[in-house]
Short mmCIF file of C-alpha atoms in Angstrom, two decimals:
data_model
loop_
_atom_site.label_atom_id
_atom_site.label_comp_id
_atom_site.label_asym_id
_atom_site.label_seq_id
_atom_site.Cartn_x
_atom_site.Cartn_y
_atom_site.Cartn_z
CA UNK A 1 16.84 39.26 -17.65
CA UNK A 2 13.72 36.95 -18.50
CA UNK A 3 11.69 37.67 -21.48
CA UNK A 4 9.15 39.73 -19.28
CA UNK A 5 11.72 42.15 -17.91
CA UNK A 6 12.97 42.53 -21.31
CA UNK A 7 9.62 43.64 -23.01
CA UNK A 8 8.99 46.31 -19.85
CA UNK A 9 11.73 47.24 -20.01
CA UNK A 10 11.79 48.31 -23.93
CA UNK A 11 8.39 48.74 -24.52
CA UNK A 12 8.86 51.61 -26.31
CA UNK A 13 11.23 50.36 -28.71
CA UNK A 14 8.94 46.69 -29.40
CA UNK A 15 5.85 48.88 -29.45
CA UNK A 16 7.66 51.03 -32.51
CA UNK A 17 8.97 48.19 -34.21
CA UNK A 18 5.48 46.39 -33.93
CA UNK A 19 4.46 49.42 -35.58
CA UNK A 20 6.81 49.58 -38.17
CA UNK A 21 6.21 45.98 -38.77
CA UNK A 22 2.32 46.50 -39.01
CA UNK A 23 2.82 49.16 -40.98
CA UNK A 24 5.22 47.56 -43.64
CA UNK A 25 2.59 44.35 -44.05
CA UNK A 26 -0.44 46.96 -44.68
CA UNK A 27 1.69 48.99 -47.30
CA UNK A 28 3.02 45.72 -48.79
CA UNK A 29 -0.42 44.27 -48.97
CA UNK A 30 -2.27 47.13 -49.99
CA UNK A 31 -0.10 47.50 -53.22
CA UNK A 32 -0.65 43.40 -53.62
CA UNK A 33 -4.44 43.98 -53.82
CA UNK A 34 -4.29 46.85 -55.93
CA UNK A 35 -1.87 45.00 -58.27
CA UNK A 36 -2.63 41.74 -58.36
CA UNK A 37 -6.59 41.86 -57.88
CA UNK A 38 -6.96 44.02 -61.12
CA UNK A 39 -4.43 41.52 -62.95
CA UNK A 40 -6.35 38.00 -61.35
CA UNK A 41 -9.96 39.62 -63.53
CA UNK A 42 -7.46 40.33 -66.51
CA UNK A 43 -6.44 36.82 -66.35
CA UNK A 44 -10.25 35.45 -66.12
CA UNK A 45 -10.23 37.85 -69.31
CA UNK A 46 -7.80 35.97 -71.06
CA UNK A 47 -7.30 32.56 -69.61
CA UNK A 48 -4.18 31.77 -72.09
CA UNK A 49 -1.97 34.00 -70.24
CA UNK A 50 -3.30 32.78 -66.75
CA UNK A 51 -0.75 29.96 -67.11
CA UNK A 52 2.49 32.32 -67.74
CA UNK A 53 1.35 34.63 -65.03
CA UNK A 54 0.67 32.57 -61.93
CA UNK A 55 3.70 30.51 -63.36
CA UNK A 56 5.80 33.57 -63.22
CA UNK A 57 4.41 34.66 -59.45
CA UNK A 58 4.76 31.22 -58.52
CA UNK A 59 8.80 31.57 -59.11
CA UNK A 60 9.00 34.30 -57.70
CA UNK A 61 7.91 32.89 -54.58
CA UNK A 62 10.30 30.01 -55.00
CA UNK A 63 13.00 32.59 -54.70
CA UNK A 64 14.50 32.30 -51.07
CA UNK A 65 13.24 35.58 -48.99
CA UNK A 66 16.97 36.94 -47.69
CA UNK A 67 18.07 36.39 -51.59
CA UNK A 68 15.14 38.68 -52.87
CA UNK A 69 15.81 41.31 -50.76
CA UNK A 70 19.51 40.68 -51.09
CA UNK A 71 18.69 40.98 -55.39
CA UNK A 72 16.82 44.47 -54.76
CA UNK A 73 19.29 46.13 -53.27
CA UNK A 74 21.40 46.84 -56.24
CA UNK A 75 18.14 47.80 -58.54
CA UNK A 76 17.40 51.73 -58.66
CA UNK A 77 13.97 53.12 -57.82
CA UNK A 78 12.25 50.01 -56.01
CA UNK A 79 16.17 49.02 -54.69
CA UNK A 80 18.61 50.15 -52.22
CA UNK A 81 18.58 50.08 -48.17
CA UNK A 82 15.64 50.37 -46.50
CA UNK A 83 11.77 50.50 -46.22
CA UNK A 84 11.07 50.91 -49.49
CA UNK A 85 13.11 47.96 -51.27
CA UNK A 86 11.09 45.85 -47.91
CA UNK A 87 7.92 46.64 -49.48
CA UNK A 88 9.16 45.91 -52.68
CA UNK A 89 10.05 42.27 -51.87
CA UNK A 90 6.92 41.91 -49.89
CA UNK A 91 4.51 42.72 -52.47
CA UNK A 92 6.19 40.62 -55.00
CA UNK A 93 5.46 37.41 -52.13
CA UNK A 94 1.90 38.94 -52.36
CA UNK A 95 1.04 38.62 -55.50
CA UNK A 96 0.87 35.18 -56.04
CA UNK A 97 -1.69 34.48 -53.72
CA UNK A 98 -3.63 37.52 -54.94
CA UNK A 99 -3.22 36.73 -58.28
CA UNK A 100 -4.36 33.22 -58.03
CA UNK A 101 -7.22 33.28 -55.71
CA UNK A 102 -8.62 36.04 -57.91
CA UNK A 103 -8.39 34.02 -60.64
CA UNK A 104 -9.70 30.88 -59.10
CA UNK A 105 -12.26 32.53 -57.26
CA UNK A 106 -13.96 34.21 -60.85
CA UNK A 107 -12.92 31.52 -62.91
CA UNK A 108 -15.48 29.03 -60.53
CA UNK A 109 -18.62 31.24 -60.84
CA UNK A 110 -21.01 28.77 -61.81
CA UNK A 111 -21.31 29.25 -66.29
CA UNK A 112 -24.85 29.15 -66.08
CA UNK A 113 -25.29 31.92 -63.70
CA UNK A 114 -22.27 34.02 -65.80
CA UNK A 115 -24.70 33.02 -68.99
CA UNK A 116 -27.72 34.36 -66.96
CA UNK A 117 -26.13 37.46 -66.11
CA UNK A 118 -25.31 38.15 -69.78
CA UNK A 119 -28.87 37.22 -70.74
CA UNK A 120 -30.55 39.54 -68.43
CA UNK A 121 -28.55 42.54 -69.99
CA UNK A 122 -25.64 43.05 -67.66
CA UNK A 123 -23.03 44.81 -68.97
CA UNK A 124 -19.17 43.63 -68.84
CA UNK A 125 -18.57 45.73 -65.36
CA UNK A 126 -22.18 44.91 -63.47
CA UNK A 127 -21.40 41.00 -64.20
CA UNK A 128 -17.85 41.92 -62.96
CA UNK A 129 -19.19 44.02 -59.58
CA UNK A 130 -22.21 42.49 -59.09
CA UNK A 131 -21.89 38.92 -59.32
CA UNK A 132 -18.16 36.93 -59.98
CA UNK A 133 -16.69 39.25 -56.93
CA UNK A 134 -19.36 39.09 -54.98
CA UNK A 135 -18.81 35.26 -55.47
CA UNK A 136 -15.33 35.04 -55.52
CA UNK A 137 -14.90 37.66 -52.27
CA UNK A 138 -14.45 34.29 -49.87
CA UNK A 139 -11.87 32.93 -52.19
CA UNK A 140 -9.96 36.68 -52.82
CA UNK A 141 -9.97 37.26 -49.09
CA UNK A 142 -8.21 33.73 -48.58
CA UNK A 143 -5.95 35.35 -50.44
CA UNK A 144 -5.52 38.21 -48.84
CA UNK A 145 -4.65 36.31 -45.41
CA UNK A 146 -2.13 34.34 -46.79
CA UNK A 147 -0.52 37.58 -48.20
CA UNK A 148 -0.54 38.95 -44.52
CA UNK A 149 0.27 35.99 -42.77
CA UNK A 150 3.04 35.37 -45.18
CA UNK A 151 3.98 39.00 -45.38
CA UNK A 152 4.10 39.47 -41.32
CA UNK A 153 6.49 35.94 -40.79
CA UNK A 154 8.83 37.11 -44.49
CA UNK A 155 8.69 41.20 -43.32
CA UNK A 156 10.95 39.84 -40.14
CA UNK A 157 14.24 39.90 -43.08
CA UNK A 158 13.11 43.34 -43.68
CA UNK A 159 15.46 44.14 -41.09
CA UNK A 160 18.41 42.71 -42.39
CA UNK A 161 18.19 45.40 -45.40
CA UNK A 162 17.34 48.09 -42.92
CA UNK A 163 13.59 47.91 -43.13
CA UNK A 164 12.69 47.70 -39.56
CA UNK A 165 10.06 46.07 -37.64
CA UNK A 166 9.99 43.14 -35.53
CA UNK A 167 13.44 41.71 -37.46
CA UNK A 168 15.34 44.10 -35.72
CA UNK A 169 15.28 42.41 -32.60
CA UNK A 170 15.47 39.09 -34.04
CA UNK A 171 18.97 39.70 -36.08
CA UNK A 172 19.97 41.76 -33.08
CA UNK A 173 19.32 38.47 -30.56
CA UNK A 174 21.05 36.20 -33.11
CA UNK A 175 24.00 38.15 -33.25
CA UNK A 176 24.30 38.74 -29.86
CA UNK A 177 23.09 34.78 -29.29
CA UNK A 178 20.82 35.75 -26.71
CA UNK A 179 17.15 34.01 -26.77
CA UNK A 180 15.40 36.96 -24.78
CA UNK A 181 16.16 39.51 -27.43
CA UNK A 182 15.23 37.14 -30.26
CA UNK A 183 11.51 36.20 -28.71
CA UNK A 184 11.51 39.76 -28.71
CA UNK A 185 10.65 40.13 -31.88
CA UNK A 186 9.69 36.66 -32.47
CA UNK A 187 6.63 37.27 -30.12
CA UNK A 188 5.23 40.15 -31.33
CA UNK A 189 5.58 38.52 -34.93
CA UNK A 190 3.76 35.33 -34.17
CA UNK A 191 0.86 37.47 -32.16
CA UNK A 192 0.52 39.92 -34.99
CA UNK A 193 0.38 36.65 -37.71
CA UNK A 194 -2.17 35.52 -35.61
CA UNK A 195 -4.57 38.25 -35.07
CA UNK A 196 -4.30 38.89 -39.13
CA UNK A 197 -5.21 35.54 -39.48
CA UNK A 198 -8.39 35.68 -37.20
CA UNK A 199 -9.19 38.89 -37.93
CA UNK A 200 -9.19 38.33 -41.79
CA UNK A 201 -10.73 35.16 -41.51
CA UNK A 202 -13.48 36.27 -39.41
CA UNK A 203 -14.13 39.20 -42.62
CA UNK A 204 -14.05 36.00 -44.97
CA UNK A 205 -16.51 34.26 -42.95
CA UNK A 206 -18.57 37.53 -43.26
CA UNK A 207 -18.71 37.84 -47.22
CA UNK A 208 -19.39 34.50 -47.43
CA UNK A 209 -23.00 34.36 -48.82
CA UNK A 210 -23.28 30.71 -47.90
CA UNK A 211 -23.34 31.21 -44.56
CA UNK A 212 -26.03 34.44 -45.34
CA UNK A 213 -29.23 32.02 -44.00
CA UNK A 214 -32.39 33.99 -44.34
CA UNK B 1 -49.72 40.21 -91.29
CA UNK B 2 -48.36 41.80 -88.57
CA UNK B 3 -43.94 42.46 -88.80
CA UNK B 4 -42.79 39.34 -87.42
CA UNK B 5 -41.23 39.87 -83.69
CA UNK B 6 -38.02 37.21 -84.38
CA UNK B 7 -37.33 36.62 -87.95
CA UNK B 8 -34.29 34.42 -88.54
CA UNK B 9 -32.80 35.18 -92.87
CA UNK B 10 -30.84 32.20 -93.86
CA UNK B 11 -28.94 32.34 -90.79
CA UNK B 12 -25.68 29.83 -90.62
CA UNK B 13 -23.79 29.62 -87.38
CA UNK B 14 -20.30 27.73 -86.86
CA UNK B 15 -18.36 27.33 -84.35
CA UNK B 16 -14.18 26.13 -85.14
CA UNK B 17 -15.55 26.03 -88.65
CA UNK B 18 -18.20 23.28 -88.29
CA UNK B 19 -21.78 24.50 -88.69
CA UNK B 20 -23.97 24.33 -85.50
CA UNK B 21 -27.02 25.91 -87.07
CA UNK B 22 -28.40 27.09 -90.88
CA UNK B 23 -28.70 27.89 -93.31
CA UNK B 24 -32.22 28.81 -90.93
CA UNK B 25 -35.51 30.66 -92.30
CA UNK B 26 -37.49 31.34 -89.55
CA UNK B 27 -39.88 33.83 -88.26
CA UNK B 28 -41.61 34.01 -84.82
CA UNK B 29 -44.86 36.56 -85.21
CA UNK B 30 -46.02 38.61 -81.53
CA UNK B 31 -48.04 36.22 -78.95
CA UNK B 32 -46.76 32.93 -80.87
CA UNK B 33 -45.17 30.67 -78.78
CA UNK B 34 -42.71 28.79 -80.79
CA UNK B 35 -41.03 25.58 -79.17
CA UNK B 36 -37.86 24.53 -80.96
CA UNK B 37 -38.06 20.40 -80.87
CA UNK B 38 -34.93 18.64 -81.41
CA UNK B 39 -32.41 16.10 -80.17
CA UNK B 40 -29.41 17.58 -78.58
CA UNK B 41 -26.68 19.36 -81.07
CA UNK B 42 -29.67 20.07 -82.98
CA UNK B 43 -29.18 23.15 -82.87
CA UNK B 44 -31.87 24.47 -80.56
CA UNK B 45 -29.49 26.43 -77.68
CA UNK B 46 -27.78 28.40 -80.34
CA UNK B 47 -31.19 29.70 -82.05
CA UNK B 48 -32.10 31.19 -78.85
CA UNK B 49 -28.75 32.55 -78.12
CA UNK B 50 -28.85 34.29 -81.35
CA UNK B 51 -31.82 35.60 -81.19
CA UNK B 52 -30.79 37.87 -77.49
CA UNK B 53 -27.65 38.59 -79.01
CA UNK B 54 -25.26 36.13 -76.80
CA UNK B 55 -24.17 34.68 -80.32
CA UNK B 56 -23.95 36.41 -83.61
CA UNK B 57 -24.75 34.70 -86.84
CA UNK B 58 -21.55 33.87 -89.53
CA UNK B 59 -23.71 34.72 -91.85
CA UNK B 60 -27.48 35.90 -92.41
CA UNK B 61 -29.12 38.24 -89.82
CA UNK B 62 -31.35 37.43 -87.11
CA UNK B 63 -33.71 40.58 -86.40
CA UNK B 64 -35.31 41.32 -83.45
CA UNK B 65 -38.62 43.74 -84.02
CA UNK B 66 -36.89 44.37 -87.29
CA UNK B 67 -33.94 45.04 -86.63
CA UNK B 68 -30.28 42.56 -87.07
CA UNK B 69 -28.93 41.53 -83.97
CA UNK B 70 -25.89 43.20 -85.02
CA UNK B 71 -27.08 46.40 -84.96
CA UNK B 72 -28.99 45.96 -81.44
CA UNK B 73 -27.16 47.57 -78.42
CA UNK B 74 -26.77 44.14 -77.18
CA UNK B 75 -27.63 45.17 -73.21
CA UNK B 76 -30.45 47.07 -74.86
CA UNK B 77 -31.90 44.32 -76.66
CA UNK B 78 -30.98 41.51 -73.74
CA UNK B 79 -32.97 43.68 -71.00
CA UNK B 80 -36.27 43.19 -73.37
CA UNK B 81 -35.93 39.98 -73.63
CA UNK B 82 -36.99 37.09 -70.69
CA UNK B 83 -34.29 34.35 -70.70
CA UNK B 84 -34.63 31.18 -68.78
CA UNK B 85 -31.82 28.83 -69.13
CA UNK B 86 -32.03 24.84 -67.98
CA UNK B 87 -29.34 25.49 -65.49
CA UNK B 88 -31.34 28.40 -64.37
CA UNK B 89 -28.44 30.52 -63.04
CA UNK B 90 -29.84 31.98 -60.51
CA UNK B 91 -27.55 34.31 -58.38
CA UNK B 92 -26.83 32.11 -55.66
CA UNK B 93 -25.54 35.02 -53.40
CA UNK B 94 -28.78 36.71 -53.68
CA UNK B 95 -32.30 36.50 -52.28
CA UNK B 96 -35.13 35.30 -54.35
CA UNK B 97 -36.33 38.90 -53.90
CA UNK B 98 -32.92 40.30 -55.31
CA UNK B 99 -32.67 37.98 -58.12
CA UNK B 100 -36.22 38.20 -59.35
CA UNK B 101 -35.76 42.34 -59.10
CA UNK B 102 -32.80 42.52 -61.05
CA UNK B 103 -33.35 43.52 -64.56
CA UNK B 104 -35.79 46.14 -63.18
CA UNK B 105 -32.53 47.76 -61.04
CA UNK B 106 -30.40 47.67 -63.89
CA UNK B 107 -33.32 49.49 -65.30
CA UNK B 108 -33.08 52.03 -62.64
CA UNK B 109 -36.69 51.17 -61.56
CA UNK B 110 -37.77 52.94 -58.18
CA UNK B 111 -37.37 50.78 -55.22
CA UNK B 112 -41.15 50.95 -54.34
CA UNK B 113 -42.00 49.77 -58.28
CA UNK B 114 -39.56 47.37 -58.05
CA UNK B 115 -40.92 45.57 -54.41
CA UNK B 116 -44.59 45.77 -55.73
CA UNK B 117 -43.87 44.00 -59.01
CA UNK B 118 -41.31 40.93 -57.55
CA UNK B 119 -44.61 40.60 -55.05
CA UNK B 120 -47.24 40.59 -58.52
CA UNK B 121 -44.39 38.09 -59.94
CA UNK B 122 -44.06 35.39 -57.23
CA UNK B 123 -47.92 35.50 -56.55
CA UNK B 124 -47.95 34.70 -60.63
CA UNK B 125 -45.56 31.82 -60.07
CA UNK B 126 -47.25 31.04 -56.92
CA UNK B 127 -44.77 31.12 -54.17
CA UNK B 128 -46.29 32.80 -51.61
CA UNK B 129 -43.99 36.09 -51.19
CA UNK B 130 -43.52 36.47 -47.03
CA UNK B 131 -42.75 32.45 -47.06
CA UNK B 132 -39.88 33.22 -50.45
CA UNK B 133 -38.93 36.37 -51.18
CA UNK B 134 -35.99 35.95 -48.71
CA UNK B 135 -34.62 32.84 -49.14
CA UNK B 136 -31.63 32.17 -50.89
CA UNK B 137 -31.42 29.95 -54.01
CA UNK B 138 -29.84 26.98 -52.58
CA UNK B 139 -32.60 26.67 -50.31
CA UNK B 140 -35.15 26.10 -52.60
CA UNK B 141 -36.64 22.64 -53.92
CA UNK B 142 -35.67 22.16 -58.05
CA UNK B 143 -39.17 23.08 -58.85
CA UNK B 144 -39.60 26.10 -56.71
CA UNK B 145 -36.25 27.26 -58.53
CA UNK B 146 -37.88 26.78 -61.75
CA UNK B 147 -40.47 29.14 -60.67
CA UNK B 148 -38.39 32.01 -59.46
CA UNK B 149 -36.53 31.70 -63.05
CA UNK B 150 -39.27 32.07 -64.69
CA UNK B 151 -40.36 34.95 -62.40
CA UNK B 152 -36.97 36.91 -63.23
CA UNK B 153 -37.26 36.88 -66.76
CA UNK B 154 -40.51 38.07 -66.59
CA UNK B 155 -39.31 40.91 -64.35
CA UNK B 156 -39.05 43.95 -66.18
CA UNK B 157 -42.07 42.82 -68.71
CA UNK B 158 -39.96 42.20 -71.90
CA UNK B 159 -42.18 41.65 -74.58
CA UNK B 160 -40.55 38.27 -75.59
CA UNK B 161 -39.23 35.69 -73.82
CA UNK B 162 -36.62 32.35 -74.88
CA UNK B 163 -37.02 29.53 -72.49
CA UNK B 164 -34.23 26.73 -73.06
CA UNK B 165 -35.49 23.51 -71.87
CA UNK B 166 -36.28 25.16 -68.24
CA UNK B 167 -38.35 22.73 -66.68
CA UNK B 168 -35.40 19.92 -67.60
CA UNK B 169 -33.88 19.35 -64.51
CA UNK B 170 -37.48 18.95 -62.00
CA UNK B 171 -39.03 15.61 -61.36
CA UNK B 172 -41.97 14.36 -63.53
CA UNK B 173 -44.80 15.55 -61.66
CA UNK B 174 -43.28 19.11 -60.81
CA UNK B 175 -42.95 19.26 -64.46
CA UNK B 176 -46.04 18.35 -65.59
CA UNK B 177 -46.92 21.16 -63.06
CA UNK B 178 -45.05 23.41 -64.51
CA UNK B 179 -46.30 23.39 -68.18
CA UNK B 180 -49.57 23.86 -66.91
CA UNK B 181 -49.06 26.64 -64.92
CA UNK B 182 -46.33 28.12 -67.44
CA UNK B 183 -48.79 27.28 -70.45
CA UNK B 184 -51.87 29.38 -68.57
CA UNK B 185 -49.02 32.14 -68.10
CA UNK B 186 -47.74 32.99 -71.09
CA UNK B 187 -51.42 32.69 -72.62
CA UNK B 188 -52.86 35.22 -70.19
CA UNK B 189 -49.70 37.51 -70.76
CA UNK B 190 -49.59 37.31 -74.52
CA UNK B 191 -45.83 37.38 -74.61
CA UNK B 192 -44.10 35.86 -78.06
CA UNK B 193 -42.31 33.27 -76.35
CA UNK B 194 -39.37 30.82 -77.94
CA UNK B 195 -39.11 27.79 -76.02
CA UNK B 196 -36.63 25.20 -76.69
CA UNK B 197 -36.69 21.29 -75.50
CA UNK B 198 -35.89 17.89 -76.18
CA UNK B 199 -39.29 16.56 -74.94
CA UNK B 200 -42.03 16.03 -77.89
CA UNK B 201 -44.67 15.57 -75.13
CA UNK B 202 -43.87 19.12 -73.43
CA UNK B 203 -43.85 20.29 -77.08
CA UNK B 204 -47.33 19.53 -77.99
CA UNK B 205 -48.50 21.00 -74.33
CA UNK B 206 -47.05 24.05 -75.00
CA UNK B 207 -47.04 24.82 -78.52
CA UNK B 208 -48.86 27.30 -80.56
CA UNK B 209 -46.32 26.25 -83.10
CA UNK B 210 -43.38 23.45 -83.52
CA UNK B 211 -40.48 23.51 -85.21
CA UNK B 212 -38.29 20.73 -85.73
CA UNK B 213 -34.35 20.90 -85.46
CA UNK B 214 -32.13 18.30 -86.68
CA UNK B 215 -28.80 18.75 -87.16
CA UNK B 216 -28.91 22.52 -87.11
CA UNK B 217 -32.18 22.71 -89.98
CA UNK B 218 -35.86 23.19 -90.02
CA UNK B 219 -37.27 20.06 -91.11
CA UNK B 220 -40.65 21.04 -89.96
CA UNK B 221 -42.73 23.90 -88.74
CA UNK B 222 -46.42 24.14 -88.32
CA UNK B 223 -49.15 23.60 -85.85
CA UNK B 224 -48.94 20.88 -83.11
CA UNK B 225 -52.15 19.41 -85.04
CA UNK B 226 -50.00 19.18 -88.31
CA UNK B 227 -47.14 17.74 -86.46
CA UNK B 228 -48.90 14.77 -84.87
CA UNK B 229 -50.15 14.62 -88.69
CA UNK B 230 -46.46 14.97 -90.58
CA UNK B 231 -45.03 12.14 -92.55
CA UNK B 232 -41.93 13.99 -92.46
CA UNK B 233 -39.57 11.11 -91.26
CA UNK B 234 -38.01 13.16 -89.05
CA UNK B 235 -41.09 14.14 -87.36
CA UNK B 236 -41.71 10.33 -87.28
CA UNK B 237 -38.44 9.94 -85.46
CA UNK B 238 -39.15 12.29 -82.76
CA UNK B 239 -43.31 11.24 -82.49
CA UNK B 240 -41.44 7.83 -81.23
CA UNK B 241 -39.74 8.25 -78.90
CA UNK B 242 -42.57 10.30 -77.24
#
């Protein structure tokens, strides 16, 4: 059976597991943002710990991807088989690049224009929301597309804990040593990497204010 | 005598220890513009900054309109005070409209108030406001940026207004330009204005009153007149190299 065939032939089953898939990179990056944006401005906060923070998220990261989701399982709450323990591991890839571009992105904001800001009478949360991540947005959504990208090629070993998605077909194809069933899920994966990339670089290119020409 | 506007009492400021400014007696009385002359570490960046609140003093008080920094809601006493910084910092992801309107949102100003006075304030600086008020920052000449600082601290009418060394980073002649123009201002506005440079020349232009700053004291303070007049060496010092 060629590829084709095979894709017809279970579209319903690669159209769920692209689902799945799609769905456990949104979850996992949704939490990222909402976890690691709030910590990157607590770091610009208190730039001594930046160093122990992106040093710890940067280990993490080291760790090997089957061996994190392999160290969840045991863990109770975020652990055991499944979904869940998926997210888990994704999120924790996440935050590094969350973490840091946050960090990076408000830590650049010109001194002089933070110094302005404070001058004119801006209080800790307008400097915060009206200027550094209005300038830093470009940088954070970087961010935020390597967490995707990252999260949509890593959430294919979701499967081998019994998270779903696009790994299904991939582990089912290498067991069964059979290339069709691999590209499978290989496909989909690559496409879906793809389109997050374009489609959040194309929202970067938007909030850049650079490119705003009157 | 009138209460003095900015009245600094034997103000010392240190940073890591070292003192950076003091012990300082100083007092700036309403429509006087004051220019702080001095080398740089004088001093001179850290008077202003105490005086809007962005620094407090280590010891002594600074009052504003007689009352201690200290005590002074400091976004209540930044938003009536004009500051101009050499750098400028203006918000590079916003229009020359937006930045120049800022203090007067913050302020809650209506959006009709607001439009009429950014067009009154870049008529003032003279940048004509269908040709500017759109642009963005970066796409402004040095000079032009000057202007639209200038403009935004002016924004929401604060009755004083600390300048530190803004017209710094422009060429000679769009300096020279600028004091003029920025002289003519702040005499037809009658705002008590503190403005701080390095330059003895754009000192005497602007003055109504010189102070000297050398490593963080007041070595002299009187008219421009007396100052091309003072024996005080370090007067002498700074007439030279003018």
């Amino acid at each position: 059976m060629s590829f084709f065939e095979y894709m017809v032939a279970n579209r319903a089953e690669v159209l769920h597991n692209t689902l799945e898939h799609v769905g456990l990179v949104a979850a996992s990056c949704g939490l990222a943002i909402a976890i690691g944006l709030p910590l990157g401005v607590a770091l610009t906060r208190r730039p001594r710990l930046s160093g122990p923070v992106i040093g710890f998220a940067n280990i993490v990261q080291t760790i090997p991807s089957l061996a994190l989701f392999g160290f969840l399982i045991p863990l109770p709450i975020i652990g055991g088989i499944g979904a869940r323990t998926a997210i888990v591991a994704l999120v924790l890839y996440g935050l590094l690049p969350l973490i840091r571009n946050t960090y990076v992105g408000i830590s650049s904001v010109d001194p002089a224009v933070r110094e302005a800001a404070r001058g004119m009478g801006m209080t800790d949360f307008q400097l915060l929301w009206m200027v550094e991540l209005r300038l830093a947005a470009p940088v954070i959504l970087a961010g935020i597309r390597i967490a995707a990208v990252w999260g949509v090629g890593i959430g294919t070993i979701a499967a081998a804990i019994g998270g779903g998605g696009l790994g299904e077909f991939i582990f089912r194809g290498v067991a069964m040593v059979n290339h069709v069933v691999i590209l499978a899920g290989a496909v989909p994966a690559a496409l879906l990497a793809l389109a997050a990339d374009g489609g959040l670089h194309l929202v970067e290119r938007s909030l850049d204010w650079r490119r705003k020409a009157a | 005598m009138t209460a003095p506007v900015v009245e600094f009492r034997d103000v010392t400021y240190r940073i890591d220890g070292r003192v950076v400014l003091g012990p300082v007696a100083l007092t700036v009385a309403a429509g006087e513009v004051l220019v702080l002359v001095g080398r740089s570490g004088s001093g001179k960046t850290t008077a202003l900054r105490l005086i809007n609140g962005l620094a407090l003093p280590g010891a002594g008080d600074v009052l504003v309109e007689g009352c201690s920094t200290r005590e002074w809601d400091p976004v209540r006493l930044r938003r009536r005070i004009g500051y101009v910084i050499q750098e400028i910092g203006l918000f590079p992801h916003m229009t020359v409209e937006r930045n120049i309107g800022l203090v007067p949102r913050l302020e809650r100003w209506p959006a009709e108030r607001i439009r009429a006075r950014v067009a009154e304030l870049l008529s003032l600086v003279g940048l004509p406001h269908e040709q500017f008020a759109r642009r963005l920052p970066h796409q402004l000449s040095g000079g032009q940026r000057q202007r639209v600082g200038v403009a935004r601290a002016l924004a929401a009418d604060p009755p004083i207004l600390l300048c530190d060394e803004p017209f710094g980073a422009v060429d000679p002649i769009a300096r020279a330009e600028l004091q003029v123009e920025f002289k003519a201002l702040t005499a037809r506005l009658g705002r008590t204005v503190v403005f701080v440079t390095h330059d003895v020349r754009e000192a005497l232009a602007l003055a109504t009153r010189i102070a000297v700053l050398e490593g963080g004291q007041v070595h002299f303070s009187g008219s421009p007149m007396a100052f091309r007049d003072s024996g005080d060496p370090h007067v002498r010092a700074l007439r030279e190299l003018a």
